[in-house]
Coordinates of C-alpha atoms in Angstrom, one line a residue:
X1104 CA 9.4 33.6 179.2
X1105 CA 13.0 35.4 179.6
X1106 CA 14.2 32.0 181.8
X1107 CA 16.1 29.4 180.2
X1108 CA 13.9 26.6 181.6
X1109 CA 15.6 23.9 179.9
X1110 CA 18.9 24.5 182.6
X1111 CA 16.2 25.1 185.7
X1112 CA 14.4 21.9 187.3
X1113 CA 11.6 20.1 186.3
X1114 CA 8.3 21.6 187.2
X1115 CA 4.9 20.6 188.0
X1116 CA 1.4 21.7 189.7
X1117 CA 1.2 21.2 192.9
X1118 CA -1.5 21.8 195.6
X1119 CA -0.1 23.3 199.6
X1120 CA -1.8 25.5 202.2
X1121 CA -5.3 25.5 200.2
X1122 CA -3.9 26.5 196.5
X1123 CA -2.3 25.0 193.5
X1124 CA 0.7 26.3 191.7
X1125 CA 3.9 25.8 189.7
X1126 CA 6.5 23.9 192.5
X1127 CA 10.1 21.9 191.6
X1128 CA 9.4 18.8 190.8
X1129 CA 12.9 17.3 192.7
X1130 CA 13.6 19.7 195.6
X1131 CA 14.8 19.0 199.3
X1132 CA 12.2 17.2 201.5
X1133 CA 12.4 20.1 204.5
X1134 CA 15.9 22.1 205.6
X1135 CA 17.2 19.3 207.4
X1136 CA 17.5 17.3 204.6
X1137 CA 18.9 20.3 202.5
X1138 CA 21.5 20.8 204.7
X1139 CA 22.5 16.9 205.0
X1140 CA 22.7 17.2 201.1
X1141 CA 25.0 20.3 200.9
X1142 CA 27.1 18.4 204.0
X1143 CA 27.9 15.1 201.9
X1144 CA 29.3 17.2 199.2
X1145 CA 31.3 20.2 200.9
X1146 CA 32.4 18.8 205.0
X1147 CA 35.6 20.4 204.4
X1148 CA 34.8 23.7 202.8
X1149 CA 34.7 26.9 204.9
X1150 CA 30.9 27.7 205.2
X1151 CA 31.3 30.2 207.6
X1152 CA 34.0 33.3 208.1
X1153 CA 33.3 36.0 210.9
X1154 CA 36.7 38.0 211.7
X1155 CA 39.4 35.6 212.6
X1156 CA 36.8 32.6 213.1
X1157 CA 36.8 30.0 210.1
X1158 CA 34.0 27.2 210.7
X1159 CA 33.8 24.2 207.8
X1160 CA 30.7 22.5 207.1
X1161 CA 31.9 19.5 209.0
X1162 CA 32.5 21.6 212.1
X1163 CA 29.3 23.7 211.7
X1164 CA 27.5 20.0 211.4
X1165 CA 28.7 19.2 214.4
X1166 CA 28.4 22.2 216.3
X1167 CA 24.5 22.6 215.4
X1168 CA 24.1 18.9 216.4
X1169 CA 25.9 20.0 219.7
X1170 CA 23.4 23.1 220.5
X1171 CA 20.2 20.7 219.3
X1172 CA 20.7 18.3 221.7
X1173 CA 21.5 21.2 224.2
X1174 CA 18.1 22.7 223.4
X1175 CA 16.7 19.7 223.8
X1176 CA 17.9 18.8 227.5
X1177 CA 16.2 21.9 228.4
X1178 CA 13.3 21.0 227.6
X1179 CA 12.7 22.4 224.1
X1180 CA 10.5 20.4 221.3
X1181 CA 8.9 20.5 217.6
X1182 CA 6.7 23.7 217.4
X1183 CA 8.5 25.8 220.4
X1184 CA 9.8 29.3 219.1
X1185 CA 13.2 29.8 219.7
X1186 CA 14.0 33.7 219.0
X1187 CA 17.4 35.2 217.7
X1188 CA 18.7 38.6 219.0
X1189 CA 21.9 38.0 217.7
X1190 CA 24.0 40.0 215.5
X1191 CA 25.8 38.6 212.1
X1192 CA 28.0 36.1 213.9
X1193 CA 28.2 32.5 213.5
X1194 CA 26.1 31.5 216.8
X1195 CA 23.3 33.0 215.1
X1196 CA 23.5 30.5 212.7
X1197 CA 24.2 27.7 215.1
X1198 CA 20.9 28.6 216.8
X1199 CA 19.1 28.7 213.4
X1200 CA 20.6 25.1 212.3
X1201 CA 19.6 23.4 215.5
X1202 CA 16.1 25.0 215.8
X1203 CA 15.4 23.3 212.5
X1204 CA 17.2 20.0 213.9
X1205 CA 14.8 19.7 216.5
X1206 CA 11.8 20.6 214.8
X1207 CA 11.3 23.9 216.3
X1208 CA 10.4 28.0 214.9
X1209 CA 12.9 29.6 214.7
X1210 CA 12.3 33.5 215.3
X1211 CA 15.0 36.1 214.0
X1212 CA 15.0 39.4 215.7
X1213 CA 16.8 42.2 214.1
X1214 CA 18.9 43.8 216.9
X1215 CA 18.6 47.2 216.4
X1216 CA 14.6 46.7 218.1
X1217 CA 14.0 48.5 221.4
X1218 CA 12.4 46.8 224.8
X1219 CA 8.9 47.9 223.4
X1220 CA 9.2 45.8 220.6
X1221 CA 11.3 43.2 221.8
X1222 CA 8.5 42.1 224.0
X1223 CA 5.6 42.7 221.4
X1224 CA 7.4 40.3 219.6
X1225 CA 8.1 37.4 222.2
X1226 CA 4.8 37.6 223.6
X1227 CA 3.0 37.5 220.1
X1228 CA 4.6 34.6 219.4
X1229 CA 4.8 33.1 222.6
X1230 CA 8.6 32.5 222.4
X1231 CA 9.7 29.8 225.1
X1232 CA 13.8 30.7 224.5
X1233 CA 15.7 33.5 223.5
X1234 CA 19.3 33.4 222.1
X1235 CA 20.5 37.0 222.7
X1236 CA 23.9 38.7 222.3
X1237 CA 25.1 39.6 226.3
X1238 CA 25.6 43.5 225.3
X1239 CA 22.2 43.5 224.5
X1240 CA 21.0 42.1 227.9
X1241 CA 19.8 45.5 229.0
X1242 CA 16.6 45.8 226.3
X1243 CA 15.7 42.8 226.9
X1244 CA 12.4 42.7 229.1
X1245 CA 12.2 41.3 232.2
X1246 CA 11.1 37.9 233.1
X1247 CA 7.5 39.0 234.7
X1248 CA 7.0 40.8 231.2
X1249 CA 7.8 38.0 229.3
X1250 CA 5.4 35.0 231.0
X1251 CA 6.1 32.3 227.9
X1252 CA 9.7 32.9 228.1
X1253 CA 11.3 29.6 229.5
X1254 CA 15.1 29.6 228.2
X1255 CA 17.6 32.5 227.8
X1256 CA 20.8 32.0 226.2
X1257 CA 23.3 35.0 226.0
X1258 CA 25.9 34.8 223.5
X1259 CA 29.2 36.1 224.6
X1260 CA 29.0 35.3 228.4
X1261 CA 26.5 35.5 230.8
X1262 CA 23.6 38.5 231.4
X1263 CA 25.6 40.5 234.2
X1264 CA 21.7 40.2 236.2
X1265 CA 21.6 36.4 235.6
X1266 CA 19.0 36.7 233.8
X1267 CA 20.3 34.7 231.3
X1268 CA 22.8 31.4 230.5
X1269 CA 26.0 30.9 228.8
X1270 CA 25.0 29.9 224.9
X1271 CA 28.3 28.2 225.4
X1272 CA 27.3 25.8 228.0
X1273 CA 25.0 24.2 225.2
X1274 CA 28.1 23.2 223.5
X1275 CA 29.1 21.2 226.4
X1276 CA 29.5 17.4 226.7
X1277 CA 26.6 15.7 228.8
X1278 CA 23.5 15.6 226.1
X1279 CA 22.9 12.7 223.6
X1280 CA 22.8 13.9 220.2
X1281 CA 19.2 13.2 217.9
X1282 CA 19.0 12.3 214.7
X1283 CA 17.7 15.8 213.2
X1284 CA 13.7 16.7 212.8
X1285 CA 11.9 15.8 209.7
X1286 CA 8.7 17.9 209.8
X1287 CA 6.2 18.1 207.1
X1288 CA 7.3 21.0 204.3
X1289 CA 3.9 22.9 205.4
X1290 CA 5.7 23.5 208.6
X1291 CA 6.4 26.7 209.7
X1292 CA 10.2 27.1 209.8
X1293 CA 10.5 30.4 210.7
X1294 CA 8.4 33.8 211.7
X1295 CA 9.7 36.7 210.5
X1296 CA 8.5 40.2 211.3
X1297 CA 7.7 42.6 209.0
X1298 CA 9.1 46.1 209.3
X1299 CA 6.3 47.6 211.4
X1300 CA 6.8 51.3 209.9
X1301 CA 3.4 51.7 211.1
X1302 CA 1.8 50.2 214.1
X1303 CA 2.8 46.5 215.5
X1304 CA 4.5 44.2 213.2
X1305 CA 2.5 41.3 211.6
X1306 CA 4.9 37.6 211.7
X1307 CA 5.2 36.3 208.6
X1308 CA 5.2 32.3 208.9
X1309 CA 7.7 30.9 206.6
X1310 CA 7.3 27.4 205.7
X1311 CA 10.4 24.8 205.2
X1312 CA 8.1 24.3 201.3
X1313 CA 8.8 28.5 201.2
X1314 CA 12.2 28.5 202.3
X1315 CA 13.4 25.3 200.3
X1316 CA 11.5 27.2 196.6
X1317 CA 13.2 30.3 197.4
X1318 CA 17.1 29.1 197.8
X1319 CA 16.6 26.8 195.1
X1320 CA 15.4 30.3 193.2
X1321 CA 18.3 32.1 193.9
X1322 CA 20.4 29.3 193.3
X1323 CA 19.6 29.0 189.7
X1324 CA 18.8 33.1 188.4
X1325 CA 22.6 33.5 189.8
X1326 CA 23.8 30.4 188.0
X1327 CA 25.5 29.6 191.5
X1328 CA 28.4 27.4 191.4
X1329 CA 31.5 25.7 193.8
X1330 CA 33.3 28.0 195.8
X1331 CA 30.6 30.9 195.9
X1332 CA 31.6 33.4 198.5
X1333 CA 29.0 35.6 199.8
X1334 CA 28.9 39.0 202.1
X1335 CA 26.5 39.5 204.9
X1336 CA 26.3 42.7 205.2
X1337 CA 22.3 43.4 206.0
X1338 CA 21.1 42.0 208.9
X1339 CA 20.9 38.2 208.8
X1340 CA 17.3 38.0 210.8
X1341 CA 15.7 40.2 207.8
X1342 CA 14.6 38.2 205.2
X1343 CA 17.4 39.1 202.4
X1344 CA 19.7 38.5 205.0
X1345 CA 18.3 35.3 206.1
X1346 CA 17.5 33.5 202.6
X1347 CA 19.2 35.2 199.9
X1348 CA 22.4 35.0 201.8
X1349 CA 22.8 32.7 204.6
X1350 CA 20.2 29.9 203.5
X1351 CA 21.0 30.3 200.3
X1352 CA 25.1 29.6 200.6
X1353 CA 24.1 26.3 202.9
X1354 CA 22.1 25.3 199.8
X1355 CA 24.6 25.5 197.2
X1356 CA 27.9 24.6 199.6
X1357 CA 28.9 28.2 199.5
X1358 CA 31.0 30.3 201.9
X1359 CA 29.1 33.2 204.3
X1360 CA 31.1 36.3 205.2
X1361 CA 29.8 37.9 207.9
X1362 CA 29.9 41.2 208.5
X1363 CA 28.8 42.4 212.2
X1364 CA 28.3 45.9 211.2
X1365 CA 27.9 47.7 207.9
X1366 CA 30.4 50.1 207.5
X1367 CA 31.5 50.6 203.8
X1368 CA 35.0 50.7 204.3
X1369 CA 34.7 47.2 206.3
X1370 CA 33.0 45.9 203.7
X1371 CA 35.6 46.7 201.3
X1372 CA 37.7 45.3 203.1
X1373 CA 36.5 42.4 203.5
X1374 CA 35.3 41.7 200.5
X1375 CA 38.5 42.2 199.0
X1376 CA 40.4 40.1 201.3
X1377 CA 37.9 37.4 201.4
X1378 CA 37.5 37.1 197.5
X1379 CA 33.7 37.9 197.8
X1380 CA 31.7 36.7 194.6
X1381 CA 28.3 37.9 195.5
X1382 CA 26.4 39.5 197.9
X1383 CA 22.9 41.2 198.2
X1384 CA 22.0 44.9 199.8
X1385 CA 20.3 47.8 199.7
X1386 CA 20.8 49.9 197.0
X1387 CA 22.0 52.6 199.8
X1388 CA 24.9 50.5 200.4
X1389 CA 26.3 50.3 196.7
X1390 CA 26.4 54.1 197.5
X1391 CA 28.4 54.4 200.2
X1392 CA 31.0 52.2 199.0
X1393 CA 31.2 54.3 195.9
X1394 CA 31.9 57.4 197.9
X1395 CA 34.3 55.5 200.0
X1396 CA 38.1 57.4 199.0
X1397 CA 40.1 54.6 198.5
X1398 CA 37.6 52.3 196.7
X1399 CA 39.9 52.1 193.8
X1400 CA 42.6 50.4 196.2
X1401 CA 40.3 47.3 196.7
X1402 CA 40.5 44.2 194.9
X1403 CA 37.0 43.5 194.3
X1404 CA 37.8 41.2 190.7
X1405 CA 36.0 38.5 192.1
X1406 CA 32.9 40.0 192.9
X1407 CA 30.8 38.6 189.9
X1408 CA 27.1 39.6 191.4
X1409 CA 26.1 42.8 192.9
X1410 CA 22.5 42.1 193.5
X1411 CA 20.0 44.5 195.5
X1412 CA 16.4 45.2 196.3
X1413 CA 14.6 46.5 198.8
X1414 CA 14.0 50.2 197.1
X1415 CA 14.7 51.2 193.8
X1416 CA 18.1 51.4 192.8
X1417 CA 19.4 54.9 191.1
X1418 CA 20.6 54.6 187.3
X1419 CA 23.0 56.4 188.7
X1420 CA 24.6 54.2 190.5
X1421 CA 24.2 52.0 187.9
X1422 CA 25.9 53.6 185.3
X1423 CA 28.9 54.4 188.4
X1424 CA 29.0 50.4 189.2
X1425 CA 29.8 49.9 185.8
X1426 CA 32.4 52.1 185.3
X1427 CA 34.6 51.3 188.4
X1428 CA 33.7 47.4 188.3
X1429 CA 33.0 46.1 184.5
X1430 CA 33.0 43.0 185.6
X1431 CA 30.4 43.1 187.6
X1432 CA 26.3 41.9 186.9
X1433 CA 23.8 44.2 188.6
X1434 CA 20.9 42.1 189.4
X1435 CA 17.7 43.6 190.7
X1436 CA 15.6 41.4 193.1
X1437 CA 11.9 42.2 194.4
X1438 CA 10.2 40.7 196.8
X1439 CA 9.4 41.1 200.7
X1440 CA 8.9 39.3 203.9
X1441 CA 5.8 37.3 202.8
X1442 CA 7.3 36.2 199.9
X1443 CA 10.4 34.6 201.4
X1444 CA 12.2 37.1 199.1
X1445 CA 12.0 36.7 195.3
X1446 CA 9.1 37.3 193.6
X1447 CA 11.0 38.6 190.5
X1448 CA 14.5 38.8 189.6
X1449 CA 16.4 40.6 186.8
X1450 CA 18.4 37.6 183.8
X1451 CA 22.3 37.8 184.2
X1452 CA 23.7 40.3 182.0
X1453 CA 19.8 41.9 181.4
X1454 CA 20.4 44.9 183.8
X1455 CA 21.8 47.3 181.6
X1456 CA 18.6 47.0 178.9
X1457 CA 16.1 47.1 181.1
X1458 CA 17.2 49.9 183.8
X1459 CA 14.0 50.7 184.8
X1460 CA 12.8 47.0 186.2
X1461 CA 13.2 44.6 189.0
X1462 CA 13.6 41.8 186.8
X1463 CA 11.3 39.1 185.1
X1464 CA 8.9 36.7 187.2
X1465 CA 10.7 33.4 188.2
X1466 CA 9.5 30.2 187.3
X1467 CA 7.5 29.2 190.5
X1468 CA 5.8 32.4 191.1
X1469 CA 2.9 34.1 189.2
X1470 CA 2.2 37.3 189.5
X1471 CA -0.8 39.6 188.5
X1472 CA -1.4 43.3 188.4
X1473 CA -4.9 44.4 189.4
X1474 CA -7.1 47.5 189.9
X1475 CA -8.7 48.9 192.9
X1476 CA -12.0 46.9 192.6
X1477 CA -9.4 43.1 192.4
X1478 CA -9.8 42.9 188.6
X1479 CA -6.8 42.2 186.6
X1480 CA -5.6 44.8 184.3
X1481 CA -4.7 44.5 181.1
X1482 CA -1.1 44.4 180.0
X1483 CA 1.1 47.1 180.5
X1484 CA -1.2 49.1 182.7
X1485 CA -0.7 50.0 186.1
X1486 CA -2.3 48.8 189.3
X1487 CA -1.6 46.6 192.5
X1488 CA 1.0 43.8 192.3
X1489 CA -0.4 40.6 193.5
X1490 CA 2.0 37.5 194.1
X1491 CA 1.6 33.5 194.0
X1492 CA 3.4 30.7 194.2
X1493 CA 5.4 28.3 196.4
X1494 CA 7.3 31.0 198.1
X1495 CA 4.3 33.2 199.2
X1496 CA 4.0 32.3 203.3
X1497 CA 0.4 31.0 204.4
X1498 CA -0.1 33.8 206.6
X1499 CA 0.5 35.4 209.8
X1500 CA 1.1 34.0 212.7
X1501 CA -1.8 33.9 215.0
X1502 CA -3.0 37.1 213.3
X1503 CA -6.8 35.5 211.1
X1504 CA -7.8 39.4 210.5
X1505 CA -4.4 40.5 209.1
X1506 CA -3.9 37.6 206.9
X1507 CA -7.6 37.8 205.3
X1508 CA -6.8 41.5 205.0
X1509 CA -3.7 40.6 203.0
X1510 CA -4.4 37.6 200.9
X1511 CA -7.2 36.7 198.4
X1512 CA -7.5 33.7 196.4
X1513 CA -4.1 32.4 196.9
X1514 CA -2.4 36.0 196.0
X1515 CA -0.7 38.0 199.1
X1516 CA -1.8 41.7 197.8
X1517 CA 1.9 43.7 198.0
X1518 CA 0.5 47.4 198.4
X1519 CA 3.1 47.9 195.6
X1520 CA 2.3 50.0 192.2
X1521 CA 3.4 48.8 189.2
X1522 CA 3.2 46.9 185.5
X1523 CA 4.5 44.0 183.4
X1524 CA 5.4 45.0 179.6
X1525 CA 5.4 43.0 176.8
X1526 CA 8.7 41.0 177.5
X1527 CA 7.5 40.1 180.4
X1528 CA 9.8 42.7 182.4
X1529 CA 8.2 44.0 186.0
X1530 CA 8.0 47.5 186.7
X1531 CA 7.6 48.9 190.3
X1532 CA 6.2 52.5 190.6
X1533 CA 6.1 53.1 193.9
X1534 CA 4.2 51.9 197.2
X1535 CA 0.4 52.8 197.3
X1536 CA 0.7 55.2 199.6
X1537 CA 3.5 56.9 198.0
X1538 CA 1.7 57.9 195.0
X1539 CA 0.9 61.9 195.4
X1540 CA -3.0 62.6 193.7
X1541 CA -1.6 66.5 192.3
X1542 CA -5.1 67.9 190.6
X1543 CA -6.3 64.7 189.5
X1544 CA -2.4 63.9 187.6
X1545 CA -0.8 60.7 189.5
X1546 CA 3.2 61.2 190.5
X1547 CA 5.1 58.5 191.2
X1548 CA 7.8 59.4 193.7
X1549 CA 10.3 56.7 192.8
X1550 CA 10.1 58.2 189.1
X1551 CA 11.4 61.6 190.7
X1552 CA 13.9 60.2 192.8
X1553 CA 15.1 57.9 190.2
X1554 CA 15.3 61.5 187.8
X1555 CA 17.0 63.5 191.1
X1556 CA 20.0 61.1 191.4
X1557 CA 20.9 61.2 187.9
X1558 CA 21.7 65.0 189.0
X1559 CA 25.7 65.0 189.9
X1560 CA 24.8 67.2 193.4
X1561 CA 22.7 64.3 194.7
X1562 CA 23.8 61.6 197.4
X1563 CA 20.0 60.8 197.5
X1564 CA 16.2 61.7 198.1
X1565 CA 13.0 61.1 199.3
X1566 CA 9.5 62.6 198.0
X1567 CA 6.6 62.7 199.5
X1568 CA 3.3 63.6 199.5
X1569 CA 2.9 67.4 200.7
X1570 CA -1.1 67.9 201.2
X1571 CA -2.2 71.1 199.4
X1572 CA -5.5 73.0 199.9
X1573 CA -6.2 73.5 195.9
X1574 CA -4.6 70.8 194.2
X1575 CA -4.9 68.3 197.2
X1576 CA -1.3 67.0 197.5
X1577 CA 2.0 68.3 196.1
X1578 CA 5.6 66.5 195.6
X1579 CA 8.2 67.8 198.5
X1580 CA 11.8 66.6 197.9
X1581 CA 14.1 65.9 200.8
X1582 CA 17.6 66.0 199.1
X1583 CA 20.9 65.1 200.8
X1584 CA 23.7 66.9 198.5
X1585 CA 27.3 66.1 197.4
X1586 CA 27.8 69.6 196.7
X1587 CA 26.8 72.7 198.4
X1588 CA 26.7 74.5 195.5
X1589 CA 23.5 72.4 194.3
X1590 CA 20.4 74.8 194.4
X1591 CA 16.6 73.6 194.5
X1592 CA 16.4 75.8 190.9
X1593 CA 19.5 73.7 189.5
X1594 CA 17.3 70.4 190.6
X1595 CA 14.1 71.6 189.1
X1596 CA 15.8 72.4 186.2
X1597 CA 17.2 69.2 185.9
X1598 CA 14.1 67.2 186.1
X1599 CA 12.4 69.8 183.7
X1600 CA 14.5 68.1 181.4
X1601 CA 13.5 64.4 182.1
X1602 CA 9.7 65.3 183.9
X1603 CA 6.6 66.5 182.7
X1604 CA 6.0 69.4 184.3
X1605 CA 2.9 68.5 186.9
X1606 CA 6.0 65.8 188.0
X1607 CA 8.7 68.3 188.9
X1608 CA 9.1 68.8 192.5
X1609 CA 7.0 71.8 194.5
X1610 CA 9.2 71.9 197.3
X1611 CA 13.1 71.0 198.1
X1612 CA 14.3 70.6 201.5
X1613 CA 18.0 70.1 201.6
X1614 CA 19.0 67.8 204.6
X1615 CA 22.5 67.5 206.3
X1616 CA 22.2 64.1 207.7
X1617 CA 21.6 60.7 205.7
X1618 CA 17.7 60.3 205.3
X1619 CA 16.1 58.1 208.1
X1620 CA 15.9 54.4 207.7
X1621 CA 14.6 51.3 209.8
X1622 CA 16.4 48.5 211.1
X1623 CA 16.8 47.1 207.4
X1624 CA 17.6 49.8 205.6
X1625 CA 14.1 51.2 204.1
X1626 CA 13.3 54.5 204.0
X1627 CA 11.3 55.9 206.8
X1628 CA 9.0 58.6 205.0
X1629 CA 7.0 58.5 208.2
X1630 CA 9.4 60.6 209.7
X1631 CA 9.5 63.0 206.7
X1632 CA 6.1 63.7 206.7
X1633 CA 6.2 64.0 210.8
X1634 CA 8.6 66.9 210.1
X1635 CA 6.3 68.6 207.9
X1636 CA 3.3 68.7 210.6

């Protein structure tokens, strides 16, 4: 076990949504009452900062009580789902806060989706409001598209077609506040969507039991403590955004910085002036800000941890991040939308001595690694990474197929390739259907781009799968460079040196634009292969 549990909470076996496992013993009864907690110790701290707007715990207590009882007026109950179109601001958490105080789903939308989507979304799920920022008034479909769709509430004014109210007005005076919700912990807090890469996006029901486990997890593998300061910089309706930063500062009284748009030399910036202690990103971020010009001219001595999943980090940047802030601890966190976030998550101060791995398994989850046929492997080997525990979601919201597709015997089968060595350290290898079948020899592509940005020429790269009528598939390389002067022969030659050779990459295909991501940051390789057809 690399997890000092005597300094975590008790544990015990537990049995929710049909399986047993490993739960906190003393934990929060819902979010409600997690929030009430973190209230009675903090009113007067600053829980929220978005540009000149500084919102205490006390205020934003009073202002979610305001917008619940608003809600309700208009007819809004336990069980409605209330969707989010909002950007990082604070009405998005306002929204989220008295969702939860009246019982009902809350349903973040990341803003970036397109009227297609937008209504897939709120008619899957049957939304009955809509909190929406008024700029984006325009994708949002019309009313005889969206027949569930009661309430619209547009942040920043009015919808210029009136097809939507104030949020402002449910500030006002007039409605009697209620004492706040206290639904079961099995409850469905919140619907996420997954990324929908491919085809329509499956809504990932995370329950207050889910939400509550996977704070509390973050909480302790950070060793949070008074006067944490974190940076919102992803999107706060994905899930990193959602519960490793914003759910997780209301947990331990911390402070949320909120960034409306990631640009690295705003989140310098900020950071710097806001004394951030934490945040967690994309790796691609931590790259930008390293090739921002000034970086040196930030203060970023506070910043204590640099935490990041979502795609394997470089060691490259790595090695950079320690060099320009010593101070630092790189954490690695794995997990996805149907694990409420962490699955696995690397010990302070581990990072350095295990380079290659997202981190140990916390203490509430159990993970396996099985073959092809669902039999576990033995230890070390590869295969399929399949997760338990109380932070895995039940399923998918009214989606039976897709959820019996996806889970079996309690486990939510991740699609992700990878191993757990003797110390009990997780390895991802790559996605499933990123691992490229070259004459019978198995490639991983994060191993290649992991070699690739070690070269000094590389800003950073995607491989893929390139099908090949003798060996079946090949490895193409999509590179974006630092230097010009960085040739496809220099690159081979530099993985020659850290690659067997059946791993080296066939082809190299130097781009001039950052490679293409989704909404949240992941790499679309879609779109890479597209180019190839």
């Amino acid at each position: 076990m690399n997890w000092p549990l005597e300094r975590w909470p008790r544990l015990r076996r537990e049995a929710h949504f049909g399986r047993v496992f490993d739960c906190f013993a003393e934990r929060p009864a819902q979010l409600n009452a997690m929030f009430a907690q973190t209230l009675s110790l903090h009113r007067n701290d600053e829980a929220l900062v978005c540009a000149d707007r500084r919102i205490t715990y006390a205020e934003l207590d009073a202002i979610a009580s305001r917008v619940a009882a608003g809600l309700a007026r208009d007819g809004l109950r336990a069980g409605d789902r209330i969707a989010l179109l909002c950007a990082n601001e604070p009405e998005f958490v306002f929204a989220l806060l008295a969702a939860f105080r009246i019982g009902a789903i809350a349903v973040p939308i990341n803003v970036r989706e397109q009227k297609p989507e937008l209504a897939y979304v709120l008619n899957q799920c049957q939304a009955r409001a809509l909190v929406f920022d008024a700029e984006l008034a325009e994708r949002v479909p019309a009313p005889d598209a969206l027949p569930h769709l009661a309430l619209r509430y547009a942040v920043g004014g009015a919808a210029e077609d009136g097809a939507g109210r104030p949020f402002a007005q449910l500030l006002e005076a007039g409605a009697a506040p209620t004492a706040p919700a206290t639904p079961d912990e099995e409850d469905t807090a919140v619907i996420l969507y997954t990324s929908g890469t491919t085809g329509h996006p499956k809504g990932a029901m995370l329950t207050h039991l889910n939400l509550i486990h996977s704070v509390m997890h973050f909480e302790h593998c950070m060793a949070f403590g008074a006067g944490e300061r974190a940076l919102l910089a992803v999107p706060a309706s994905h899930v990193t955004g959602l519960v490793a930063i914003t759910l997780t500062m209301l947990r331990v009284g911390g402070c949320v910085l909120m960034l409306r748009e990631f640009k690295a030399n705003a989140f310098l910036e900020l950071a710097s002036r806001e004394r951030m202690t934490y945040t967690l990103v994309v790796p691609a971020i931590y790259n930008l800000c390293l090739r921002e010009p000034e970086f040196e001219r930030y203060d970023l001595s506070r910043w204590r941890i640099g935490g990041f999943g979502g795609a394997p980090m470089p060691e490259g940047t790595i090695r950079a991040l320690a060099q320009k802030l010593p101070q630092l601890i790189p954490v690695n966190a794995y997990g996805a939308t149907e694990t409420t976030s962490p699955t696995t998550c690397m010990p302070l101060g581990r990072q350095a001595a295990h380079l290659d791995s997202v981190g140990a398994v916390l203490p509430c989850a159990e993970l396996r690694v099985m073959d092809d046929d669902g039999r576990e492997v033995a230890p070390g080997e590869t295969g399929e990474i399949w997760i338990a525990g109380p932070m895995v979601v039940p399923g998918y919201w009214e989606d039976a197929a897709a959820t019996r597709r996806e889970f079996c015997g309690g486990y939510w089968k991740s699609g992700d390739i990878g191993a757990i060595d003797a110390e009990g350290y997780v390895r991802i290898l790559d996605r499933k259907k990123d691992l490229i079948n070259r004459g019978g020899y198995k490639v991983y592509c994060a191993e290649v781009e992991n070699v690739l940005s070690l070269h000094p020429g590389v800003l950073e790269s995607a491989v893929i799968a390139r099908p090949d009528p003798v060996l079946g598939e090949k490895a193409h390389a999509f590179v974006l460079r630092s230097d010009p002067d960085c040739s496809a022969e220099m690159l081979r030659a530099h993985c020659a040196q850290h690659l067997a050779d059946y791993k080296l990459p066939d082809f190299i295909t130097f781009v001039e634009q950052p490679l293409p991501r989704n909404a949240n940051g992941k790499l679309l390789k879609r779109k890479l292969r597209d180019s190839l057809s």
